Amino acid sequence: MAELVHLDVADGVATVTLDSEHNRNALSRQLVTELADRLAQADDDAHVRAVLVRSAHRVFCSGADLSEAASGGRPRRGRPRRQCRNRSLCRGQRRTWRRRAGFRIR
């Protein structure tokens, strides 16, 4: 596999370059893993005082790699969603969340 994330260090600045033009730097498993590895390398380097993340091409990042998700990519993280038996209670929980987050309730 080709390397999708490059790391260059010069004058105390680590430049991390995303280089996956074929899918506009979509966040695939490989890209995310390599990005985490390069950031860890920059963190371990005592000479690095700043990190710049950039793209080698016109688009910085197009978001999640949906083709990977459609083919059964990584399972969801976090707590499993609870199924609500009482629909009105579920609606009430959503309203409370929206109110706390500052969204307007209609």
Tab-separated table of C-alpha atoms in Angstrom, residues 98-99 102-106:
chain	number	residue	atom	x	y	z
A	98	ARG	CA	-31.861	19.833	21.911
A	99	ARG	CA	-32.750	22.320	24.621
A	102	GLY	CA	-29.202	25.341	22.389
A	103	PHE	CA	-31.277	24.182	19.427
A	104	ARG	CA	-34.665	25.655	18.762
A	105	ILE	CA	-37.516	23.215	19.369
A	106	ARG	CA	-40.400	23.153	16.933
